JSON list of C-alpha atoms in Angstrom, two decimals:
[
{"chain": "A", "resi": 1, "resn": "SER", "atom": "CA", "xyz": [0.00, 0.00, 0.00]},
{"chain": "A", "resi": 2, "resn": "LEU", "atom": "CA", "xyz": [0.98, 3.59, -0.66]},
{"chain": "A", "resi": 3, "resn": "TYR", "atom": "CA", "xyz": [-0.29, 6.23, 1.79]},
{"chain": "A", "resi": 4, "resn": "ILE", "atom": "CA", "xyz": [-0.90, 9.70, 0.36]},
{"chain": "A", "resi": 5, "resn": "ALA", "atom": "CA", "xyz": [-1.32, 13.08, 2.05]},
{"chain": "A", "resi": 6, "resn": "ASP", "atom": "CA", "xyz": [-3.94, 14.61, -0.24]},
{"chain": "A", "resi": 7, "resn": "ALA", "atom": "CA", "xyz": [-3.50, 18.17, 0.96]},
{"chain": "A", "resi": 8, "resn": "GLY", "atom": "CA", "xyz": [-6.08, 20.06, -1.09]},
{"chain": "A", "resi": 9, "resn": "ASN", "atom": "CA", "xyz": [-8.76, 17.46, -0.37]},
{"chain": "A", "resi": 10, "resn": "HIS", "atom": "CA", "xyz": [-7.92, 17.52, 3.37]},
{"chain": "A", "resi": 11, "resn": "ALA", "atom": "CA", "xyz": [-7.63, 13.73, 3.28]},
{"chain": "A", "resi": 12, "resn": "ILE", "atom": "CA", "xyz": [-5.37, 10.72, 3.72]},
{"chain": "A", "resi": 13, "resn": "ARG", "atom": "CA", "xyz": [-5.69, 8.19, 0.90]},
{"chain": "A", "resi": 14, "resn": "ARG", "atom": "CA", "xyz": [-4.45, 4.63, 0.54]},
{"chain": "A", "resi": 15, "resn": "ALA", "atom": "CA", "xyz": [-3.52, 3.22, -2.85]},
{"chain": "A", "resi": 16, "resn": "ASP", "atom": "CA", "xyz": [-3.56, -0.58, -3.05]},
{"chain": "A", "resi": 17, "resn": "LEU", "atom": "CA", "xyz": [-0.77, -1.22, -5.55]},
{"chain": "A", "resi": 18, "resn": "LYS", "atom": "CA", "xyz": [-1.95, -4.76, -6.34]},
{"chain": "A", "resi": 19, "resn": "ALA", "atom": "CA", "xyz": [-5.67, -4.06, -6.70]},
{"chain": "A", "resi": 20, "resn": "ARG", "atom": "CA", "xyz": [-4.94, -0.64, -8.29]},
{"chain": "A", "resi": 21, "resn": "LYS", "atom": "CA", "xyz": [-7.59, 0.98, -6.13]},
{"chain": "A", "resi": 22, "resn": "VAL", "atom": "CA", "xyz": [-7.59, 4.21, -4.09]},
{"chain": "A", "resi": 23, "resn": "VAL", "atom": "CA", "xyz": [-9.63, 4.61, -0.90]},
{"chain": "A", "resi": 24, "resn": "THR", "atom": "CA", "xyz": [-9.94, 7.47, 1.57]},
{"chain": "A", "resi": 25, "resn": "ILE", "atom": "CA", "xyz": [-8.96, 6.38, 5.09]},
{"chain": "A", "resi": 26, "resn": "ALA", "atom": "CA", "xyz": [-9.19, 9.78, 6.82]},
{"chain": "A", "resi": 27, "resn": "GLY", "atom": "CA", "xyz": [-10.88, 13.07, 6.08]},
{"chain": "A", "resi": 28, "resn": "THR", "atom": "CA", "xyz": [-14.23, 14.16, 4.70]},
{"chain": "A", "resi": 29, "resn": "GLY", "atom": "CA", "xyz": [-13.08, 16.59, 2.01]},
{"chain": "A", "resi": 30, "resn": "ARG", "atom": "CA", "xyz": [-13.87, 19.48, 4.36]},
{"chain": "A", "resi": 31, "resn": "ARG", "atom": "CA", "xyz": [-11.30, 21.64, 6.15]},
{"chain": "A", "resi": 32, "resn": "SER", "atom": "CA", "xyz": [-11.22, 21.19, 9.92]},
{"chain": "A", "resi": 33, "resn": "LEU", "atom": "CA", "xyz": [-12.05, 24.19, 12.12]},
{"chain": "A", "resi": 34, "resn": "SER", "atom": "CA", "xyz": [-11.45, 22.31, 15.39]},
{"chain": "A", "resi": 35, "resn": "ARG", "atom": "CA", "xyz": [-8.22, 22.42, 17.40]},
{"chain": "A", "resi": 36, "resn": "PHE", "atom": "CA", "xyz": [-8.39, 18.93, 18.93]},
{"chain": "A", "resi": 37, "resn": "PRO", "atom": "CA", "xyz": [-10.68, 16.70, 16.88]},
{"chain": "A", "resi": 38, "resn": "GLU", "atom": "CA", "xyz": [-10.55, 12.93, 17.18]},
{"chain": "A", "resi": 39, "resn": "GLY", "atom": "CA", "xyz": [-12.57, 9.90, 16.20]},
{"chain": "A", "resi": 40, "resn": "ALA", "atom": "CA", "xyz": [-13.04, 7.59, 13.25]},
{"chain": "A", "resi": 41, "resn": "GLY", "atom": "CA", "xyz": [-10.72, 8.80, 10.50]},
{"chain": "A", "resi": 42, "resn": "THR", "atom": "CA", "xyz": [-13.34, 9.00, 7.77]},
{"chain": "A", "resi": 43, "resn": "ALA", "atom": "CA", "xyz": [-15.64, 11.08, 10.00]},
{"chain": "A", "resi": 44, "resn": "VAL", "atom": "CA", "xyz": [-13.08, 13.70, 11.08]},
{"chain": "A", "resi": 45, "resn": "ASP", "atom": "CA", "xyz": [-12.29, 16.84, 9.06]},
{"chain": "A", "resi": 46, "resn": "LEU", "atom": "CA", "xyz": [-8.57, 17.41, 8.37]},
{"chain": "A", "resi": 47, "resn": "ASN", "atom": "CA", "xyz": [-6.66, 20.60, 7.63]},
{"chain": "A", "resi": 48, "resn": "TYR", "atom": "CA", "xyz": [-4.22, 20.48, 4.72]},
{"chain": "A", "resi": 49, "resn": "PRO", "atom": "CA", "xyz": [-2.05, 17.41, 5.44]},
{"chain": "A", "resi": 50, "resn": "THR", "atom": "CA", "xyz": [1.17, 17.63, 3.41]},
{"chain": "A", "resi": 51, "resn": "ASP", "atom": "CA", "xyz": [3.37, 14.77, 4.57]},
{"chain": "A", "resi": 52, "resn": "LEU", "atom": "CA", "xyz": [3.22, 11.56, 6.59]},
{"chain": "A", "resi": 53, "resn": "THR", "atom": "CA", "xyz": [5.42, 8.77, 7.90]},
{"chain": "A", "resi": 54, "resn": "TRP", "atom": "CA", "xyz": [4.79, 5.28, 9.20]},
{"chain": "A", "resi": 55, "resn": "VAL", "atom": "CA", "xyz": [5.96, 4.18, 12.68]},
{"chain": "A", "resi": 56, "resn": "GLY", "atom": "CA", "xyz": [4.67, 0.82, 13.90]},
{"chain": "A", "resi": 57, "resn": "GLU", "atom": "CA", "xyz": [0.92, 0.85, 13.30]},
{"chain": "A", "resi": 58, "resn": "GLN", "atom": "CA", "xyz": [0.66, 4.63, 13.35]},
{"chain": "A", "resi": 59, "resn": "LEU", "atom": "CA", "xyz": [0.77, 7.16, 10.55]},
{"chain": "A", "resi": 60, "resn": "TYR", "atom": "CA", "xyz": [2.25, 10.44, 11.82]},
{"chain": "A", "resi": 61, "resn": "ILE", "atom": "CA", "xyz": [0.89, 13.31, 9.78]},
{"chain": "A", "resi": 62, "resn": "ALA", "atom": "CA", "xyz": [2.23, 16.83, 9.23]},
{"chain": "A", "resi": 63, "resn": "MET", "atom": "CA", "xyz": [-1.11, 18.66, 9.41]},
{"chain": "A", "resi": 64, "resn": "THR", "atom": "CA", "xyz": [0.11, 21.92, 7.90]},
{"chain": "A", "resi": 65, "resn": "GLY", "atom": "CA", "xyz": [-3.10, 23.93, 8.06]},
{"chain": "A", "resi": 66, "resn": "ALA", "atom": "CA", "xyz": [-3.68, 23.07, 11.72]},
{"chain": "A", "resi": 67, "resn": "HIS", "atom": "CA", "xyz": [-0.04, 23.68, 12.79]},
{"chain": "A", "resi": 68, "resn": "GLN", "atom": "CA", "xyz": [-0.03, 20.24, 14.41]},
{"chain": "A", "resi": 69, "resn": "ILE", "atom": "CA", "xyz": [1.19, 16.64, 14.17]},
{"chain": "A", "resi": 70, "resn": "TRP", "atom": "CA", "xyz": [-1.65, 14.09, 14.08]},
{"chain": "A", "resi": 71, "resn": "THR", "atom": "CA", "xyz": [-1.70, 10.29, 14.24]},
{"chain": "A", "resi": 72, "resn": "LEU", "atom": "CA", "xyz": [-3.86, 7.82, 12.37]},
{"chain": "A", "resi": 73, "resn": "ASP", "atom": "CA", "xyz": [-4.04, 4.34, 13.90]},
{"chain": "A", "resi": 74, "resn": "LEU", "atom": "CA", "xyz": [-3.96, 1.84, 11.05]},
{"chain": "A", "resi": 75, "resn": "ARG", "atom": "CA", "xyz": [-5.50, -0.89, 13.26]},
{"chain": "A", "resi": 76, "resn": "ASP", "atom": "CA", "xyz": [-8.76, 0.82, 14.22]},
{"chain": "A", "resi": 77, "resn": "GLY", "atom": "CA", "xyz": [-8.81, 3.78, 11.80]},
{"chain": "A", "resi": 78, "resn": "ASN", "atom": "CA", "xyz": [-9.02, 6.43, 14.53]},
{"chain": "A", "resi": 79, "resn": "ILE", "atom": "CA", "xyz": [-7.29, 9.78, 14.16]},
{"chain": "A", "resi": 80, "resn": "LYS", "atom": "CA", "xyz": [-6.28, 12.40, 16.72]},
{"chain": "A", "resi": 81, "resn": "VAL", "atom": "CA", "xyz": [-3.87, 15.25, 17.47]},
{"chain": "A", "resi": 82, "resn": "TYR", "atom": "CA", "xyz": [-0.50, 14.03, 18.74]},
{"chain": "A", "resi": 83, "resn": "ALA", "atom": "CA", "xyz": [1.48, 17.26, 19.17]},
{"chain": "A", "resi": 84, "resn": "GLY", "atom": "CA", "xyz": [0.83, 20.98, 18.85]},
{"chain": "A", "resi": 85, "resn": "SER", "atom": "CA", "xyz": [-1.69, 23.31, 20.45]},
{"chain": "A", "resi": 86, "resn": "GLY", "atom": "CA", "xyz": [-2.94, 24.62, 17.10]},
{"chain": "A", "resi": 87, "resn": "ILE", "atom": "CA", "xyz": [-1.42, 28.05, 17.75]},
{"chain": "A", "resi": 88, "resn": "GLU", "atom": "CA", "xyz": [1.00, 29.09, 14.98]},
{"chain": "A", "resi": 89, "resn": "ASN", "atom": "CA", "xyz": [4.36, 29.62, 16.68]},
{"chain": "A", "resi": 90, "resn": "LEU", "atom": "CA", "xyz": [7.61, 27.96, 17.71]},
{"chain": "A", "resi": 91, "resn": "LEU", "atom": "CA", "xyz": [7.22, 26.63, 21.23]},
{"chain": "A", "resi": 92, "resn": "ASP", "atom": "CA", "xyz": [8.92, 23.59, 22.75]},
{"chain": "A", "resi": 93, "resn": "GLY", "atom": "CA", "xyz": [7.71, 21.50, 25.67]},
{"chain": "A", "resi": 94, "resn": "PRO", "atom": "CA", "xyz": [5.03, 18.87, 26.35]},
{"chain": "A", "resi": 95, "resn": "LEU", "atom": "CA", "xyz": [3.41, 17.49, 23.21]},
{"chain": "A", "resi": 96, "resn": "ARG", "atom": "CA", "xyz": [0.02, 19.23, 23.20]},
{"chain": "A", "resi": 97, "resn": "LYS", "atom": "CA", "xyz": [1.35, 22.44, 24.77]},
{"chain": "A", "resi": 98, "resn": "SER", "atom": "CA", "xyz": [3.97, 22.89, 22.06]},
{"chain": "A", "resi": 99, "resn": "ALA", "atom": "CA", "xyz": [3.43, 24.99, 18.95]},
{"chain": "A", "resi": 100, "resn": "PHE", "atom": "CA", "xyz": [4.29, 24.52, 15.28]},
{"chain": "A", "resi": 101, "resn": "ALA", "atom": "CA", "xyz": [3.97, 26.77, 12.24]},
{"chain": "A", "resi": 102, "resn": "GLN", "atom": "CA", "xyz": [2.96, 25.04, 9.01]},
{"chain": "A", "resi": 103, "resn": "PRO", "atom": "CA", "xyz": [4.83, 21.74, 9.47]},
{"chain": "A", "resi": 104, "resn": "ALA", "atom": "CA", "xyz": [5.52, 20.37, 5.99]},
{"chain": "A", "resi": 105, "resn": "GLY", "atom": "CA", "xyz": [7.83, 17.36, 6.31]},
{"chain": "A", "resi": 106, "resn": "ILE", "atom": "CA", "xyz": [8.07, 14.43, 8.72]},
{"chain": "A", "resi": 107, "resn": "VAL", "atom": "CA", "xyz": [10.42, 11.42, 8.98]},
{"chain": "A", "resi": 108, "resn": "PRO", "atom": "CA", "xyz": [11.02, 8.77, 11.67]},
{"chain": "A", "resi": 109, "resn": "SER", "atom": "CA", "xyz": [14.09, 8.38, 13.84]},
{"chain": "A", "resi": 110, "resn": "GLU", "atom": "CA", "xyz": [14.91, 6.42, 16.98]},
{"chain": "A", "resi": 111, "resn": "ASN", "atom": "CA", "xyz": [12.16, 7.13, 19.56]},
{"chain": "A", "resi": 112, "resn": "ALA", "atom": "CA", "xyz": [11.13, 10.28, 17.68]},
{"chain": "A", "resi": 113, "resn": "VAL", "atom": "CA", "xyz": [9.96, 11.86, 14.47]},
{"chain": "A", "resi": 114, "resn": "TYR", "atom": "CA", "xyz": [11.71, 14.86, 12.96]},
{"chain": "A", "resi": 115, "resn": "VAL", "atom": "CA", "xyz": [9.51, 17.62, 11.58]},
{"chain": "A", "resi": 116, "resn": "LEU", "atom": "CA", "xyz": [10.35, 20.34, 9.08]},
{"chain": "A", "resi": 117, "resn": "ASP", "atom": "CA", "xyz": [8.47, 23.36, 10.45]},
{"chain": "A", "resi": 118, "resn": "SER", "atom": "CA", "xyz": [8.30, 25.65, 7.45]},
{"chain": "A", "resi": 119, "resn": "GLU", "atom": "CA", "xyz": [6.94, 29.00, 8.63]},
{"chain": "A", "resi": 120, "resn": "VAL", "atom": "CA", "xyz": [9.46, 29.14, 11.49]},
{"chain": "A", "resi": 121, "resn": "SER", "atom": "CA", "xyz": [12.19, 27.73, 9.21]},
{"chain": "A", "resi": 122, "resn": "ALA", "atom": "CA", "xyz": [12.98, 25.13, 11.85]},
{"chain": "A", "resi": 123, "resn": "ILE", "atom": "CA", "xyz": [13.81, 21.48, 12.42]},
{"chain": "A", "resi": 124, "resn": "ARG", "atom": "CA", "xyz": [11.83, 20.01, 15.33]},
{"chain": "A", "resi": 125, "resn": "ARG", "atom": "CA", "xyz": [12.21, 16.70, 17.16]},
{"chain": "A", "resi": 126, "resn": "VAL", "atom": "CA", "xyz": [9.01, 15.12, 18.51]},
{"chain": "A", "resi": 127, "resn": "GLY", "atom": "CA", "xyz": [9.41, 12.30, 21.02]},
{"chain": "A", "resi": 128, "resn": "LEU", "atom": "CA", "xyz": [7.43, 9.06, 20.77]},
{"chain": "A", "resi": 129, "resn": "PHE", "atom": "CA", "xyz": [7.81, 7.78, 24.33]},
{"chain": "A", "resi": 130, "resn": "LEU", "atom": "CA", "xyz": [6.05, 8.38, 27.65]},
{"chain": "A", "resi": 131, "resn": "GLY", "atom": "CA", "xyz": [6.53, 11.97, 28.80]},
{"chain": "A", "resi": 132, "resn": "ALA", "atom": "CA", "xyz": [7.82, 12.96, 25.35]},
{"chain": "A", "resi": 133, "resn": "GLN", "atom": "CA", "xyz": [8.62, 16.56, 24.48]},
{"chain": "A", "resi": 134, "resn": "VAL", "atom": "CA", "xyz": [8.97, 18.71, 21.39]},
{"chain": "A", "resi": 135, "resn": "GLU", "atom": "CA", "xyz": [12.48, 20.13, 20.88]},
{"chain": "A", "resi": 136, "resn": "THR", "atom": "CA", "xyz": [13.84, 22.64, 18.36]},
{"chain": "A", "resi": 137, "resn": "MET", "atom": "CA", "xyz": [17.04, 21.43, 16.68]},
{"chain": "A", "resi": 138, "resn": "ALA", "atom": "CA", "xyz": [17.49, 24.48, 14.41]},
{"chain": "A", "resi": 139, "resn": "GLY", "atom": "CA", "xyz": [15.51, 27.70, 14.01]},
{"chain": "A", "resi": 140, "resn": "LYS", "atom": "CA", "xyz": [14.51, 30.58, 16.25]},
{"chain": "A", "resi": 141, "resn": "GLY", "atom": "CA", "xyz": [10.93, 31.69, 15.74]},
{"chain": "A", "resi": 142, "resn": "LEU", "atom": "CA", "xyz": [8.05, 32.88, 13.60]},
{"chain": "A", "resi": 143, "resn": "HIS", "atom": "CA", "xyz": [9.29, 34.63, 10.44]},
{"chain": "A", "resi": 144, "resn": "THR", "atom": "CA", "xyz": [12.90, 34.29, 11.65]},
{"chain": "A", "resi": 145, "resn": "TYR", "atom": "CA", "xyz": [14.98, 32.81, 8.84]},
{"chain": "A", "resi": 146, "resn": "GLY", "atom": "CA", "xyz": [18.39, 32.95, 7.21]},
{"chain": "A", "resi": 147, "resn": "ASP", "atom": "CA", "xyz": [21.09, 31.01, 5.42]},
{"chain": "A", "resi": 148, "resn": "GLU", "atom": "CA", "xyz": [23.66, 29.88, 7.97]},
{"chain": "A", "resi": 149, "resn": "GLU", "atom": "CA", "xyz": [25.45, 26.63, 8.76]},
{"chain": "A", "resi": 150, "resn": "GLY", "atom": "CA", "xyz": [26.46, 25.35, 12.19]},
{"chain": "A", "resi": 151, "resn": "GLY", "atom": "CA", "xyz": [24.90, 24.08, 15.38]},
{"chain": "A", "resi": 152, "resn": "PRO", "atom": "CA", "xyz": [21.44, 24.71, 16.80]},
{"chain": "A", "resi": 153, "resn": "GLU", "atom": "CA", "xyz": [22.18, 28.31, 17.80]},
{"chain": "A", "resi": 154, "resn": "GLN", "atom": "CA", "xyz": [23.72, 29.32, 14.47]},
{"chain": "A", "resi": 155, "resn": "ALA", "atom": "CA", "xyz": [21.89, 27.24, 11.84]},
{"chain": "A", "resi": 156, "resn": "ARG", "atom": "CA", "xyz": [19.25, 29.00, 9.75]},
{"chain": "A", "resi": 157, "resn": "LEU", "atom": "CA", "xyz": [16.95, 27.87, 6.94]},
{"chain": "A", "resi": 158, "resn": "GLN", "atom": "CA", "xyz": [14.38, 29.72, 4.84]},
{"chain": "A", "resi": 159, "resn": "HIS", "atom": "CA", "xyz": [10.95, 28.10, 4.49]},
{"chain": "A", "resi": 160, "resn": "PRO", "atom": "CA", "xyz": [12.14, 24.54, 3.85]},
{"chain": "A", "resi": 161, "resn": "LEU", "atom": "CA", "xyz": [9.54, 22.14, 2.44]},
{"chain": "A", "resi": 162, "resn": "GLY", "atom": "CA", "xyz": [11.18, 18.77, 1.69]},
{"chain": "A", "resi": 163, "resn": "LEU", "atom": "CA", "xyz": [12.62, 16.25, 4.15]},
{"chain": "A", "resi": 164, "resn": "CYS", "atom": "CA", "xyz": [14.00, 12.70, 4.02]},
{"chain": "A", "resi": 165, "resn": "ARG", "atom": "CA", "xyz": [16.31, 10.41, 6.02]},
{"chain": "A", "resi": 166, "resn": "THR", "atom": "CA", "xyz": [19.67, 8.85, 5.28]},
{"chain": "A", "resi": 167, "resn": "PRO", "atom": "CA", "xyz": [21.26, 6.44, 7.77]},
{"chain": "A", "resi": 168, "resn": "GLU", "atom": "CA", "xyz": [23.23, 9.29, 9.40]},
{"chain": "A", "resi": 169, "resn": "SER", "atom": "CA", "xyz": [21.38, 12.49, 8.60]},
{"chain": "A", "resi": 170, "resn": "LEU", "atom": "CA", "xyz": [18.36, 14.41, 7.46]},
{"chain": "A", "resi": 171, "resn": "LEU", "atom": "CA", "xyz": [18.32, 15.80, 3.93]},
{"chain": "A", "resi": 172, "resn": "ILE", "atom": "CA", "xyz": [16.39, 19.04, 3.54]},
{"chain": "A", "resi": 173, "resn": "ALA", "atom": "CA", "xyz": [15.07, 20.92, 0.54]},
{"chain": "A", "resi": 174, "resn": "ASP", "atom": "CA", "xyz": [15.78, 24.45, 1.80]},
{"chain": "A", "resi": 175, "resn": "THR", "atom": "CA", "xyz": [13.26, 25.87, -0.60]},
{"chain": "A", "resi": 176, "resn": "TYR", "atom": "CA", "xyz": [13.65, 29.65, -0.39]},
{"chain": "A", "resi": 177, "resn": "ASN", "atom": "CA", "xyz": [17.46, 29.39, -0.10]},
{"chain": "A", "resi": 178, "resn": "ASN", "atom": "CA", "xyz": [17.56, 27.24, -3.26]},
{"chain": "A", "resi": 179, "resn": "LYS", "atom": "CA", "xyz": [19.77, 24.71, -1.50]},
{"chain": "A", "resi": 180, "resn": "ILE", "atom": "CA", "xyz": [19.92, 21.09, -0.41]},
{"chain": "A", "resi": 181, "resn": "ARG", "atom": "CA", "xyz": [21.04, 20.94, 3.22]},
{"chain": "A", "resi": 182, "resn": "VAL", "atom": "CA", "xyz": [22.29, 18.15, 5.50]},
{"chain": "A", "resi": 183, "resn": "PHE", "atom": "CA", "xyz": [21.46, 17.95, 9.20]},
{"chain": "A", "resi": 184, "resn": "SER", "atom": "CA", "xyz": [23.73, 15.52, 11.04]},
{"chain": "A", "resi": 185, "resn": "LEU", "atom": "CA", "xyz": [21.94, 13.31, 13.56]},
{"chain": "A", "resi": 186, "resn": "SER", "atom": "CA", "xyz": [25.21, 12.64, 15.40]},
{"chain": "A", "resi": 187, "resn": "ASP", "atom": "CA", "xyz": [26.19, 16.24, 16.26]},
{"chain": "A", "resi": 188, "resn": "ASN", "atom": "CA", "xyz": [23.07, 18.29, 15.30]},
{"chain": "A", "resi": 189, "resn": "THR", "atom": "CA", "xyz": [24.91, 20.50, 12.82]},
{"chain": "A", "resi": 190, "resn": "LEU", "atom": "CA", "xyz": [23.57, 21.88, 9.54]},
{"chain": "A", "resi": 191, "resn": "THR", "atom": "CA", "xyz": [25.69, 22.06, 6.38]},
{"chain": "A", "resi": 192, "resn": "THR", "atom": "CA", "xyz": [25.07, 22.61, 2.66]},
{"chain": "A", "resi": 193, "resn": "LEU", "atom": "CA", "xyz": [25.21, 19.72, 0.23]},
{"chain": "A", "resi": 194, "resn": "SER", "atom": "CA", "xyz": [24.53, 21.62, -2.98]},
{"chain": "A", "resi": 195, "resn": "GLY", "atom": "CA", "xyz": [23.26, 24.91, -4.36]},
{"chain": "A", "resi": 196, "resn": "ASP", "atom": "CA", "xyz": [23.66, 28.52, -3.29]},
{"chain": "A", "resi": 197, "resn": "ALA", "atom": "CA", "xyz": [21.36, 31.44, -2.63]},
{"chain": "A", "resi": 198, "resn": "ARG", "atom": "CA", "xyz": [20.99, 32.21, -6.33]},
{"chain": "A", "resi": 199, "resn": "ARG", "atom": "CA", "xyz": [18.07, 30.80, -8.25]},
{"chain": "A", "resi": 200, "resn": "GLY", "atom": "CA", "xyz": [19.23, 28.97, -11.33]},
{"chain": "A", "resi": 201, "resn": "TYR", "atom": "CA", "xyz": [19.23, 25.87, -13.48]},
{"chain": "A", "resi": 202, "resn": "ARG", "atom": "CA", "xyz": [22.67, 24.26, -13.71]},
{"chain": "A", "resi": 203, "resn": "ASP", "atom": "CA", "xyz": [23.98, 20.71, -13.39]},
{"chain": "A", "resi": 204, "resn": "GLY", "atom": "CA", "xyz": [27.51, 19.73, -12.42]},
{"chain": "A", "resi": 205, "resn": "PRO", "atom": "CA", "xyz": [29.55, 19.27, -9.24]},
{"chain": "A", "resi": 206, "resn": "PHE", "atom": "CA", "xyz": [27.72, 19.92, -5.99]},
{"chain": "A", "resi": 207, "resn": "HIS", "atom": "CA", "xyz": [29.41, 23.30, -5.49]},
{"chain": "A", "resi": 208, "resn": "ARG", "atom": "CA", "xyz": [28.33, 24.52, -8.94]},
{"chain": "A", "resi": 209, "resn": "ALA", "atom": "CA", "xyz": [24.80, 23.11, -9.30]},
{"chain": "A", "resi": 210, "resn": "LEU", "atom": "CA", "xyz": [21.93, 25.60, -9.04]},
{"chain": "A", "resi": 211, "resn": "PHE", "atom": "CA", "xyz": [18.29, 25.04, -8.02]},
{"chain": "A", "resi": 212, "resn": "ASN", "atom": "CA", "xyz": [15.11, 27.09, -8.05]},
{"chain": "A", "resi": 213, "resn": "GLY", "atom": "CA", "xyz": [12.80, 26.55, -5.11]},
{"chain": "A", "resi": 214, "resn": "PRO", "atom": "CA", "xyz": [13.41, 22.82, -4.51]},
{"chain": "A", "resi": 215, "resn": "GLY", "atom": "CA", "xyz": [10.38, 21.36, -2.74]},
{"chain": "A", "resi": 216, "resn": "GLY", "atom": "CA", "xyz": [11.09, 17.67, -2.18]},
{"chain": "A", "resi": 217, "resn": "VAL", "atom": "CA", "xyz": [13.95, 15.22, -1.62]},
{"chain": "A", "resi": 218, "resn": "SER", "atom": "CA", "xyz": [14.22, 11.43, -1.51]},
{"chain": "A", "resi": 219, "resn": "TYR", "atom": "CA", "xyz": [17.23, 9.22, -0.73]},
{"chain": "A", "resi": 220, "resn": "MET", "atom": "CA", "xyz": [17.99, 5.79, -2.21]},
{"chain": "A", "resi": 221, "resn": "ASN", "atom": "CA", "xyz": [21.23, 3.84, -2.73]},
{"chain": "A", "resi": 222, "resn": "ASN", "atom": "CA", "xyz": [23.52, 6.79, -1.92]},
{"chain": "A", "resi": 223, "resn": "ARG", "atom": "CA", "xyz": [21.68, 9.05, -4.36]},
{"chain": "A", "resi": 224, "resn": "VAL", "atom": "CA", "xyz": [19.45, 12.02, -3.63]},
{"chain": "A", "resi": 225, "resn": "PHE", "atom": "CA", "xyz": [16.49, 12.74, -5.90]},
{"chain": "A", "resi": 226, "resn": "ILE", "atom": "CA", "xyz": [15.32, 16.36, -5.84]},
{"chain": "A", "resi": 227, "resn": "ALA", "atom": "CA", "xyz": [12.01, 17.83, -6.94]},
{"chain": "A", "resi": 228, "resn": "ASP", "atom": "CA", "xyz": [13.34, 21.14, -8.31]},
{"chain": "A", "resi": 229, "resn": "THR", "atom": "CA", "xyz": [9.95, 22.79, -8.25]},
{"chain": "A", "resi": 230, "resn": "ASN", "atom": "CA", "xyz": [10.40, 26.11, -10.03]},
{"chain": "A", "resi": 231, "resn": "ASN", "atom": "CA", "xyz": [12.70, 24.57, -12.64]},
{"chain": "A", "resi": 232, "resn": "HIS", "atom": "CA", "xyz": [9.93, 22.03, -13.40]},
{"chain": "A", "resi": 233, "resn": "CYS", "atom": "CA", "xyz": [12.37, 19.10, -13.25]},
{"chain": "A", "resi": 234, "resn": "ILE", "atom": "CA", "xyz": [13.75, 16.19, -11.21]}
]
């Protein structure tokens, strides 16, 4: 099965790759106006889900329009808010007292999921264990952005949208900086893999390649595939 965050339809869809059939497993097609809805997935309104990841029997969903992380239980089909108060901001702490701002990417890690929090240009770590917390790994606050490498205090991104995992790091499509960035999971530092602040369309060595608003990244067999959105290419 392939699980799809169908953002504009405010829905989560499942595509059965053998039967070649698509079914809606969460969402009604209407945008949610509630801060903490929960219940049967197909009866609950969602709010612009843009990314999801699978951990155990749970789908963790970046619910961009609600500024929250939700979970969908694949065993009973129930959906609920996992983290985020629904207030648009950058606030760490207990799961439902924390705040996000348009989370757009989510990937699993050991005992946590990492979230790309676009409107605060931040990387957040959301725990998956009892007493878990939300932590900011890079980024400073609402509408605070930049283009800097380094540790958590120095690192800056600008409205990143794409996120994926490698064995040792997170790869980030730093969309408004026109760069592909690397966040090390061993020392929590941010560096640049390719691109610079200029918008452009150029292949070649990493230090010479240019991108234009990259919006998605995927890693496989030591290669990175990039959705170079405004250049209309992969």
